[in-house]
Structure formats: C-alpha cells, structure tokens
Amino acid sequence: MSSPDKPSPRSDAASVGAPSAGEAKPTAEQVIAGLRATTEGGEDLVQLLTPEGERVQHPEFDIEVSAEDLRGLYRDMVLVRRADREANALQRQGQLGIWVPLLGQEAAQIGAGRAMRANDMAFPSYREHGVAWCCGVDPTELLGIFRGTDQGSWDPRTTNFHLYTIVIGNQCLNAAGYAMGQRFDGKVGDADGEATIVFFGDGATSQGDVHEGMVWAAVYDAPLVFYCQNNQWAISEPLERQTRVPLYQRARGYGFPGIRVDGNDVLACLAVTRWALDECRTGNGPVLIEAFTYRMDAHTTSDDPTRYRLADELEAWKLKDPIERVRVHLVREGMADQDYFDQVQTESDELAARFRDFCVDMPNPGPERIFSNVYAEESSQVAKQRDQYLAYHASFADGGDH
C-alpha cells in the first residue's frame, strides 16, 4: 500500500517545464515527458498481472483466483468492450445522440464491479458501463440516456447501481450522503456491513463537489470508496494540468488512505477494491483508489482526441491492453483453449446483435413522457400542466405527430 507520509519526488516531466496557465495546450515535448514519467505508475503501483500476462505477487494486495474466476473476468471485459464498440458505431450511424466510450478502461471497471457485494451501493458518472454490467444492468438499459428517451431505465434500488450522473463530480456528494446514512443506520462495523463506492475521472478531481464529498466522508468516517479512474486526459486537458502530485496522495490531506493500482490489471483492481470495500464496511473508511489507466478512445463521440494527443502515446498504451494480458495469461497457464475463446467471441457477437436490434427498434416516447417521474407521487400542478400541454399537442391537424 502507498505510504501517506512518503514524499513524492518531482516527475521527469517537470524538467521540460509544465505549461503555464496561459498556454493553449502543452507542447509535444511536455506530453512525451509526462508520459514517460508516469507510464509505469510509479513504485507504489499495485500490479498483479503484467502487460505481458505474467502473474506477479504483491506483499499486501495479493489475491487467489481460480481458472474459472479468471475466465469469467475475461468474458466480462470482452462482452463489455463489444457492447461499447457497438454503441460507438450506432452513434456514428445516427441511432444515438452521443456515446461515452470506455475502451481501455475495462479492467478498472470490471475489477471494481466484481469486488462489490450484493448490499454495496455504486454511484457512477456516465462512463461506468462495465460496473453497470457487474451490477446486473443489461447494456440495452443504458441506451435510453444516449438516445434521449429517458434518464435511465434501471431501478437503482434493485441493482444497487445509481443512475448516471452527467454533472462532473456531483455523484461524490450523493455517494457521501448515502454512505453517511449507512453509518447512521448502523449498517457498518463488521464483516457483514455495507459499503458504497463512487466512480469519477481524473478531471473531476478539480471539481469542488469531489473535495466536499471527501471532507464529509472523512469527518463522518463514512464507508465510502472514492474510485478515481485516472485515464490521463480530462477531455483535452492532460493530468499535469490537474495536479502536482499523484492523485492517490491527495487522500492524505483528508486523513484517509490512498492507493494507486494498475487500472489495466483486472486482478489488481479486484484485489485493491475488495480490500477497500472491506475496510469501509468494517468501519475504517473512507479510502481513495486511483486506477491508473488510459482512455483509448475519445472522451465522447463529439470529441476528436487527435487534436490534442500524440499517436505515439496511444500506441504505447495499446501494449498494456487490459484484455490481451488476461488472454495471454490464460493461454500460457493452460487455463483456456481456443474453443473457450471462440465461445466468448460468439457470445459477444450475439450480444452486439441484440444490442443493435434493441436500439434501432426503440420506440419514440410520447409527449406525456416528459411529465412522468417528476415526483414520487403525482402532483396536481404537474398533472394540470400535462393535461394542458397534451390538449394543445392534439389540437394540430396531424394530432401533434410532426
């Protein structure tokens, strides 16, 4: 585990000079230097499976997994990536208004999602499609948000997976309040206790809501895991524009532990998140996890990453692909044969077809949809507004279908 009292040496990126606040963007030399300084995540990085698929031990965060477990993690990542790629294509074809890719972050999300217990609660941002999968949310249930037909069609109470939060960092306040409630209700303190995990990106760490959430969680000893997926880019802003120290070290300012894990290593993410959730459920929260990963695609489908990052950087991270390292390990250790990989490929093709058909066949919501679910119980004022609007809508010659 990282030591909260250990000073952090200046990175090699500082030797070429960080871009000033007035510069439009960092120079190519600054980006390359920053990549070289942070590419391995530093000596405190928790890693159990190397990019070459070699299993390594860690003195504090080792984990025992069976061949079946590892095959399951591989399957999770392959299926989630396939759904993500299909959604990306659907947006390009005009079927979705926008899509938020997770390409490259599968291990960070599947590892964390599979570490959760049935009574743990997750608060996502808008990119946690892999965590949604682990919580039992079908990929088709994500489509309404990005097609503009609903705000989320799953039930957070039955899935323990909150609806997506579009406002950057706001979910940290929601999660802090929920976790405080778990403590106030006496659901924390032993191995059977509850815990909460909140997901956000490196760019969100510059938002006040994240810091306020950490203050409240720390003061009230809330059972909350702050899970930062550091994918190196806050849209077009590199990490060096967000912080002068590694993000996990920020936890020391709030008085709780911070750990940096290889976000492309599903085993390490599983082990560290499981430990952190157990710490929280037994009363030793909160905990900050920095999953050191990389966003292999655009921030959203409305973004063009070629305008601000180098191809060399992308190529370097391709060598650390989270799925490929698991596949190599499975083959090397004789844990899976070609029939298994073919089976997973077939399953992913079937998921993609079902996903696409569902999206294309989604009905357009009626005009009354905007008035539903405004309140838990119907409001007479909203009902009156609805009736007036629907009458006006129906007054057109085509019944409002225009």
Short mmCIF file of C-alpha atoms in Angstrom, two decimals:
data_model
loop_
_atom_site.label_atom_id
_atom_site.label_comp_id
_atom_site.label_asym_id
_atom_site.label_seq_id
_atom_site.Cartn_x
_atom_site.Cartn_y
_atom_site.Cartn_z
CA MET A 1 0.00 0.00 0.00
CA SER A 2 1.21 3.52 -0.64
CA SER A 3 2.63 5.34 2.32
CA PRO A 4 0.73 8.57 3.16
CA ASP A 5 3.84 10.06 4.72
CA LYS A 6 6.23 9.37 1.88
CA PRO A 7 7.20 12.50 -0.06
CA SER A 8 6.69 12.31 -3.80
CA PRO A 9 9.67 13.19 -5.97
CA ARG A 10 9.12 15.62 -8.79
CA SER A 11 8.40 13.81 -12.03
CA ASP A 12 10.71 13.93 -15.01
CA ALA A 13 8.03 15.94 -16.76
CA ALA A 14 8.96 18.93 -14.62
CA SER A 15 12.41 19.05 -16.20
CA VAL A 16 10.95 20.18 -19.52
CA GLY A 17 8.70 22.70 -17.80
CA ALA A 18 4.98 22.37 -17.20
CA PRO A 19 2.79 24.50 -19.45
CA SER A 20 1.76 27.80 -17.96
CA ALA A 21 -1.87 28.56 -17.27
CA GLY A 22 -1.93 30.90 -20.24
CA GLU A 23 -0.73 28.34 -22.78
CA ALA A 24 -3.39 26.82 -25.02
CA LYS A 25 -2.01 23.31 -24.73
CA PRO A 26 1.18 21.52 -23.69
CA THR A 27 3.93 21.09 -26.24
CA ALA A 28 4.71 17.71 -27.78
CA GLU A 29 7.85 17.52 -25.64
CA GLN A 30 5.85 18.13 -22.48
CA VAL A 31 3.31 15.44 -23.35
CA ILE A 32 6.02 12.88 -24.13
CA ALA A 33 7.90 13.73 -20.95
CA GLY A 34 4.76 13.39 -18.90
CA LEU A 35 4.00 10.03 -20.48
CA ARG A 36 7.50 8.73 -19.81
CA ALA A 37 7.37 9.93 -16.20
CA THR A 38 4.02 8.33 -15.43
CA THR A 39 3.69 5.43 -17.84
CA GLU A 40 4.53 2.77 -15.25
CA GLY A 41 2.54 4.41 -12.49
CA GLY A 42 5.47 4.74 -10.07
CA GLU A 43 6.91 2.46 -7.43
CA ASP A 44 3.70 2.47 -5.39
CA LEU A 45 1.63 1.00 -8.22
CA VAL A 46 -0.16 -2.21 -7.21
CA GLN A 47 0.10 -4.74 -10.01
CA LEU A 48 -0.66 -8.48 -10.07
CA LEU A 49 -0.70 -9.16 -13.82
CA THR A 50 1.90 -7.50 -16.03
CA PRO A 51 1.17 -6.25 -19.55
CA GLU A 52 2.94 -9.39 -20.79
CA GLY A 53 0.46 -11.58 -18.91
CA GLU A 54 2.87 -12.61 -16.17
CA ARG A 55 1.39 -13.20 -12.72
CA VAL A 56 3.31 -11.36 -10.01
CA GLN A 57 2.88 -11.23 -6.25
CA HIS A 58 2.25 -8.22 -4.02
CA PRO A 59 3.00 -8.31 -0.28
CA GLU A 60 -0.21 -6.52 0.73
CA PHE A 61 -2.74 -6.96 -2.04
CA ASP A 62 -2.30 -10.45 -3.39
CA ILE A 63 -5.38 -12.46 -4.28
CA GLU A 64 -6.26 -16.06 -5.01
CA VAL A 65 -8.35 -16.58 -8.14
CA SER A 66 -9.33 -19.84 -9.80
CA ALA A 67 -9.11 -20.53 -13.51
CA GLU A 68 -12.90 -20.25 -13.65
CA ASP A 69 -12.79 -16.84 -11.97
CA LEU A 70 -10.17 -15.57 -14.39
CA ARG A 71 -12.10 -16.84 -17.39
CA GLY A 72 -15.15 -15.04 -16.02
CA LEU A 73 -13.27 -11.76 -15.74
CA TYR A 74 -12.01 -12.17 -19.29
CA ARG A 75 -15.55 -12.81 -20.52
CA ASP A 76 -16.86 -9.76 -18.69
CA MET A 77 -14.29 -7.49 -20.29
CA VAL A 78 -14.78 -8.87 -23.81
CA LEU A 79 -18.57 -8.53 -23.68
CA VAL A 80 -18.47 -5.05 -22.19
CA ARG A 81 -15.99 -3.91 -24.82
CA ARG A 82 -18.14 -5.36 -27.60
CA ALA A 83 -21.24 -3.53 -26.36
CA ASP A 84 -19.20 -0.34 -26.09
CA ARG A 85 -17.89 -0.65 -29.65
CA GLU A 86 -21.37 -1.38 -30.96
CA ALA A 87 -22.77 1.70 -29.24
CA ASN A 88 -19.97 3.79 -30.70
CA ALA A 89 -20.90 2.57 -34.18
CA LEU A 90 -24.61 3.18 -33.55
CA GLN A 91 -23.89 6.79 -32.66
CA ARG A 92 -21.88 7.27 -35.86
CA GLN A 93 -24.87 5.91 -37.77
CA GLY A 94 -27.28 8.37 -36.20
CA GLN A 95 -29.01 5.98 -33.81
CA LEU A 96 -27.66 7.64 -30.65
CA GLY A 97 -27.22 11.31 -29.92
CA ILE A 98 -23.90 10.71 -28.18
CA TRP A 99 -21.90 7.88 -26.62
CA VAL A 100 -19.28 7.86 -23.88
CA PRO A 101 -16.67 5.15 -24.69
CA LEU A 102 -14.97 3.03 -22.04
CA LEU A 103 -12.38 1.49 -24.40
CA GLY A 104 -9.21 0.75 -22.42
CA GLN A 105 -10.86 1.01 -19.00
CA GLU A 106 -12.49 -2.42 -18.91
CA ALA A 107 -10.20 -3.83 -16.22
CA ALA A 108 -10.64 -0.82 -13.95
CA GLN A 109 -14.42 -1.18 -14.10
CA ILE A 110 -14.84 -4.96 -14.12
CA GLY A 111 -12.31 -5.42 -11.32
CA ALA A 112 -14.08 -2.86 -9.14
CA GLY A 113 -17.56 -4.07 -10.06
CA ARG A 114 -16.80 -7.71 -9.25
CA ALA A 115 -15.35 -6.68 -5.89
CA MET A 116 -18.74 -5.39 -4.77
CA ARG A 117 -21.13 -7.41 -2.63
CA ALA A 118 -24.86 -7.56 -3.19
CA ASN A 119 -25.56 -4.99 -0.45
CA ASP A 120 -22.91 -2.48 -1.60
CA MET A 121 -24.01 0.64 -3.49
CA ALA A 122 -22.35 2.16 -6.56
CA PHE A 123 -22.58 5.77 -7.75
CA PRO A 124 -21.34 6.11 -11.36
CA SER A 125 -20.52 9.06 -13.55
CA TYR A 126 -21.52 8.46 -17.20
CA ARG A 127 -18.81 6.03 -18.37
CA GLU A 128 -19.27 3.09 -15.97
CA HIS A 129 -20.84 0.66 -18.44
CA GLY A 130 -18.64 -2.13 -17.07
CA VAL A 131 -19.73 -1.55 -13.48
CA ALA A 132 -23.34 -1.47 -14.66
CA TRP A 133 -22.78 -4.89 -16.22
CA CYS A 134 -21.44 -6.26 -12.93
CA CYS A 135 -24.48 -4.91 -11.08
CA GLY A 136 -26.89 -6.69 -13.37
CA VAL A 137 -27.86 -3.75 -15.58
CA ASP A 138 -28.32 -5.01 -19.13
CA PRO A 139 -26.41 -2.95 -21.72
CA THR A 140 -29.66 -2.19 -23.54
CA GLU A 141 -30.86 -0.32 -20.45
CA LEU A 142 -28.10 2.24 -20.99
CA LEU A 143 -29.29 3.21 -24.44
CA GLY A 144 -32.20 5.45 -23.49
CA ILE A 145 -29.92 8.03 -21.89
CA PHE A 146 -27.83 8.40 -25.03
CA ARG A 147 -30.79 8.22 -27.40
CA GLY A 148 -32.60 10.88 -25.39
CA THR A 149 -35.65 8.82 -24.48
CA ASP A 150 -35.14 8.51 -20.72
CA GLN A 151 -32.79 9.33 -17.86
CA GLY A 152 -32.03 5.70 -17.12
CA SER A 153 -34.38 2.75 -17.25
CA TRP A 154 -32.96 0.57 -14.46
CA ASP A 155 -34.02 0.63 -10.83
CA PRO A 156 -31.16 1.80 -8.56
CA ARG A 157 -32.81 0.18 -5.55
CA THR A 158 -32.83 -3.32 -7.01
CA THR A 159 -29.49 -3.12 -8.84
CA ASN A 160 -27.63 -1.04 -6.19
CA PHE A 161 -26.34 0.98 -9.13
CA HIS A 162 -27.36 4.63 -9.15
CA LEU A 163 -28.48 6.37 -12.33
CA TYR A 164 -25.74 8.03 -14.38
CA THR A 165 -24.61 11.46 -13.24
CA ILE A 166 -23.80 13.89 -16.03
CA VAL A 167 -22.70 16.81 -13.84
CA ILE A 168 -18.98 16.28 -13.30
CA GLY A 169 -18.19 15.12 -9.77
CA ASN A 170 -21.68 15.61 -8.35
CA GLN A 171 -22.04 11.90 -7.66
CA CYS A 172 -19.35 12.19 -4.96
CA LEU A 173 -21.68 14.31 -2.84
CA ASN A 174 -24.56 11.91 -3.43
CA ALA A 175 -22.38 8.95 -2.51
CA ALA A 176 -21.04 10.67 0.61
CA GLY A 177 -24.57 11.32 1.82
CA TYR A 178 -25.62 7.74 1.11
CA ALA A 179 -22.58 6.33 2.90
CA MET A 180 -23.16 8.61 5.87
CA GLY A 181 -26.67 7.18 6.02
CA GLN A 182 -25.25 3.66 6.09
CA ARG A 183 -23.21 4.62 9.15
CA PHE A 184 -26.08 6.43 10.86
CA ASP A 185 -28.31 3.39 10.30
CA GLY A 186 -25.79 1.09 11.96
CA LYS A 187 -25.01 -0.87 8.79
CA VAL A 188 -21.25 -0.56 9.27
CA GLY A 189 -18.88 -2.16 11.74
CA ASP A 190 -18.36 -5.83 10.90
CA ALA A 191 -17.63 -8.15 8.00
CA ASP A 192 -21.31 -8.24 7.06
CA GLY A 193 -21.59 -4.47 6.85
CA GLU A 194 -22.41 -2.32 3.83
CA ALA A 195 -20.17 -0.04 1.81
CA THR A 196 -20.50 2.46 -1.03
CA ILE A 197 -18.23 3.11 -4.00
CA VAL A 198 -18.26 6.21 -6.19
CA PHE A 199 -16.65 6.46 -9.61
CA PHE A 200 -15.15 9.57 -11.18
CA GLY A 201 -12.32 10.58 -13.50
CA ASP A 202 -9.09 12.47 -13.05
CA GLY A 203 -10.65 15.66 -14.41
CA ALA A 204 -13.36 15.53 -11.75
CA THR A 205 -10.71 15.88 -9.03
CA SER A 206 -10.58 19.57 -9.97
CA GLN A 207 -14.26 19.96 -9.10
CA GLY A 208 -15.37 21.26 -5.71
CA ASP A 209 -18.04 18.58 -5.31
CA VAL A 210 -15.37 15.88 -5.18
CA HIS A 211 -13.45 17.64 -2.43
CA GLU A 212 -16.58 18.41 -0.45
CA GLY A 213 -17.56 14.76 -0.68
CA MET A 214 -14.16 13.72 0.64
CA VAL A 215 -14.39 16.19 3.54
CA TRP A 216 -17.83 14.96 4.62
CA ALA A 217 -16.88 11.30 4.19
CA ALA A 218 -13.71 11.76 6.24
CA VAL A 219 -15.34 13.73 9.06
CA TYR A 220 -18.14 11.19 9.45
CA ASP A 221 -15.99 8.08 8.84
CA ALA A 222 -18.32 7.15 6.00
CA PRO A 223 -17.93 3.68 4.45
CA LEU A 224 -17.10 5.17 1.05
CA VAL A 225 -14.53 4.14 -1.55
CA PHE A 226 -13.58 7.01 -3.84
CA TYR A 227 -12.63 5.26 -7.09
CA CYS A 228 -10.81 7.58 -9.48
CA GLN A 229 -10.25 6.23 -12.96
CA ASN A 230 -7.23 8.26 -13.99
CA ASN A 231 -7.34 7.85 -17.77
CA GLN A 232 -4.74 10.62 -18.20
CA TRP A 233 -6.99 13.09 -20.01
CA ALA A 234 -9.80 15.35 -18.78
CA ILE A 235 -11.24 15.72 -22.27
CA SER A 236 -8.31 17.64 -23.80
CA GLU A 237 -6.51 18.55 -20.57
CA PRO A 238 -3.61 16.26 -19.54
CA LEU A 239 -3.12 15.07 -15.99
CA GLU A 240 -0.33 17.55 -15.33
CA ARG A 241 -2.94 20.31 -15.60
CA GLN A 242 -4.95 18.73 -12.78
CA THR A 243 -2.37 18.10 -10.05
CA ARG A 244 1.25 18.50 -8.95
CA VAL A 245 1.25 15.20 -7.05
CA PRO A 246 -0.10 11.74 -7.88
CA LEU A 247 -3.83 11.74 -7.31
CA TYR A 248 -3.82 8.94 -4.73
CA GLN A 249 -1.57 11.05 -2.49
CA ARG A 250 -4.31 13.66 -2.16
CA ALA A 251 -6.04 11.35 0.30
CA ARG A 252 -3.50 12.25 2.98
CA GLY A 253 -4.92 15.78 3.10
CA TYR A 254 -8.26 14.36 4.22
CA GLY A 255 -6.78 11.85 6.64
CA PHE A 256 -7.58 8.57 4.92
CA PRO A 257 -5.59 6.03 2.85
CA GLY A 258 -4.87 6.42 -0.84
CA ILE A 259 -3.73 3.58 -3.12
CA ARG A 260 -2.64 3.60 -6.76
CA VAL A 261 -3.48 0.45 -8.71
CA ASP A 262 -2.72 -0.59 -12.28
CA GLY A 263 -6.06 0.22 -13.86
CA ASN A 264 -5.33 -2.10 -16.79
CA ASP A 265 -4.83 -5.06 -14.44
CA VAL A 266 -8.20 -6.60 -13.60
CA LEU A 267 -6.75 -8.77 -10.81
CA ALA A 268 -5.10 -5.82 -9.07
CA CYS A 269 -8.27 -3.73 -9.39
CA LEU A 270 -10.30 -6.60 -7.95
CA ALA A 271 -7.90 -7.15 -5.03
CA VAL A 272 -7.48 -3.49 -4.07
CA THR A 273 -11.18 -2.65 -4.40
CA ARG A 274 -12.21 -5.70 -2.41
CA TRP A 275 -9.78 -4.67 0.34
CA ALA A 276 -11.01 -1.06 0.29
CA LEU A 277 -14.68 -2.06 0.47
CA ASP A 278 -13.94 -4.40 3.36
CA GLU A 279 -12.10 -1.61 5.15
CA CYS A 280 -15.14 0.61 4.73
CA ARG A 281 -17.77 -1.95 5.72
CA THR A 282 -15.86 -2.71 8.95
CA GLY A 283 -15.69 0.96 9.91
CA ASN A 284 -12.28 2.02 8.58
CA GLY A 285 -13.40 4.18 5.69
CA PRO A 286 -13.14 6.16 3.59
CA VAL A 287 -10.48 5.07 1.08
CA LEU A 288 -9.26 6.61 -2.18
CA ILE A 289 -8.24 4.37 -5.09
CA GLU A 290 -6.53 5.79 -8.15
CA ALA A 291 -6.89 3.32 -11.02
CA PHE A 292 -4.04 4.28 -13.33
CA THR A 293 -5.37 3.58 -16.82
CA TYR A 294 -5.82 5.20 -20.21
CA ARG A 295 -8.74 6.34 -22.32
CA MET A 296 -8.09 4.63 -25.66
CA ASP A 297 -10.92 6.40 -27.47
CA ALA A 298 -12.40 9.88 -27.47
CA HIS A 299 -13.86 11.47 -24.35
CA THR A 300 -17.24 11.20 -26.08
CA THR A 301 -18.22 10.74 -29.71
CA SER A 302 -18.32 14.53 -30.03
CA ASP A 303 -14.59 14.73 -29.22
CA ASP A 304 -11.59 14.43 -31.55
CA PRO A 305 -8.56 13.30 -29.49
CA THR A 306 -6.19 13.62 -32.46
CA ARG A 307 -6.33 17.38 -31.92
CA TYR A 308 -4.59 17.23 -28.54
CA ARG A 309 -2.70 13.96 -28.03
CA LEU A 310 0.03 12.14 -29.91
CA ALA A 311 -0.27 8.85 -31.77
CA ASP A 312 2.89 7.62 -30.03
CA GLU A 313 1.13 7.89 -26.68
CA LEU A 314 -1.81 5.83 -27.87
CA GLU A 315 0.47 3.17 -29.34
CA ALA A 316 2.42 2.87 -26.07
CA TRP A 317 -0.77 2.20 -24.13
CA LYS A 318 -2.02 -0.35 -26.65
CA LEU A 319 0.77 -2.60 -25.39
CA LYS A 320 -0.89 -2.55 -21.96
CA ASP A 321 -4.32 -3.62 -23.18
CA PRO A 322 -6.31 -4.98 -20.21
CA ILE A 323 -7.98 -7.81 -22.13
CA GLU A 324 -4.94 -9.02 -24.01
CA ARG A 325 -2.86 -9.52 -20.86
CA VAL A 326 -5.57 -11.79 -19.39
CA ARG A 327 -5.88 -13.73 -22.64
CA VAL A 328 -2.11 -14.29 -22.77
CA HIS A 329 -2.08 -15.45 -19.16
CA LEU A 330 -4.96 -17.87 -19.73
CA VAL A 331 -3.19 -19.41 -22.71
CA ARG A 332 0.22 -19.55 -21.06
CA GLU A 333 -1.12 -21.25 -17.95
CA GLY A 334 -3.35 -23.67 -19.87
CA MET A 335 -6.49 -22.22 -18.30
CA ALA A 336 -8.37 -21.77 -21.57
CA ASP A 337 -8.25 -23.24 -25.06
CA GLN A 338 -9.32 -21.93 -28.45
CA ASP A 339 -12.81 -23.38 -28.02
CA TYR A 340 -13.32 -21.17 -25.00
CA PHE A 341 -12.19 -18.02 -26.82
CA ASP A 342 -14.41 -18.91 -29.78
CA GLN A 343 -17.33 -19.35 -27.40
CA VAL A 344 -16.79 -15.91 -25.87
CA GLN A 345 -16.49 -14.40 -29.36
CA THR A 346 -19.78 -15.99 -30.38
CA GLU A 347 -21.43 -14.70 -27.23
CA SER A 348 -20.13 -11.20 -27.91
CA ASP A 349 -21.48 -11.33 -31.47
CA GLU A 350 -24.89 -12.33 -30.13
CA LEU A 351 -24.81 -9.51 -27.57
CA ALA A 352 -23.89 -6.99 -30.27
CA ALA A 353 -26.75 -8.12 -32.49
CA ARG A 354 -29.28 -7.98 -29.65
CA PHE A 355 -27.92 -4.59 -28.57
CA ARG A 356 -28.20 -3.18 -32.09
CA ASP A 357 -31.69 -4.54 -32.71
CA PHE A 358 -32.91 -3.13 -29.41
CA CYS A 359 -31.51 0.31 -30.21
CA VAL A 360 -32.90 0.50 -33.74
CA ASP A 361 -36.33 -0.71 -32.62
CA MET A 362 -36.63 1.61 -29.61
CA PRO A 363 -39.97 3.46 -29.82
CA ASN A 364 -40.06 7.21 -29.58
CA PRO A 365 -41.61 8.27 -26.27
CA GLY A 366 -44.94 10.05 -26.34
CA PRO A 367 -45.26 13.73 -25.42
CA GLU A 368 -46.57 12.78 -21.96
CA ARG A 369 -43.21 11.18 -21.10
CA ILE A 370 -41.64 14.48 -20.03
CA PHE A 371 -44.19 14.79 -17.21
CA SER A 372 -43.70 11.31 -15.75
CA ASN A 373 -41.46 10.53 -12.77
CA VAL A 374 -41.14 14.20 -11.82
CA TYR A 375 -42.27 13.35 -8.29
CA ALA A 376 -42.62 10.07 -6.44
CA GLU A 377 -46.36 10.79 -6.17
CA GLU A 378 -48.33 12.65 -8.78
CA SER A 379 -48.53 16.40 -8.28
CA SER A 380 -51.81 18.11 -9.11
CA GLN A 381 -49.89 21.06 -10.56
CA VAL A 382 -47.81 18.86 -12.86
CA ALA A 383 -50.91 16.87 -13.83
CA LYS A 384 -52.66 20.11 -14.81
CA GLN A 385 -49.70 21.23 -16.89
CA ARG A 386 -49.59 17.81 -18.57
CA ASP A 387 -53.26 17.87 -19.49
CA GLN A 388 -52.99 21.41 -20.89
CA TYR A 389 -49.95 20.50 -22.97
CA LEU A 390 -51.43 17.28 -24.33
CA ALA A 391 -54.62 19.11 -25.33
CA TYR A 392 -52.56 21.73 -27.15
CA HIS A 393 -50.45 19.00 -28.76
CA ALA A 394 -53.54 17.16 -30.00
CA SER A 395 -55.04 20.33 -31.49
CA PHE A 396 -52.79 20.14 -34.55
CA ALA A 397 -54.26 18.65 -37.70
CA ASP A 398 -51.91 15.68 -37.58
CA GLY A 399 -52.52 15.07 -33.91
CA GLY A 400 -49.16 16.50 -32.99
CA ASP A 401 -47.14 13.96 -34.97
CA HIS A 402 -44.90 16.41 -36.76
#
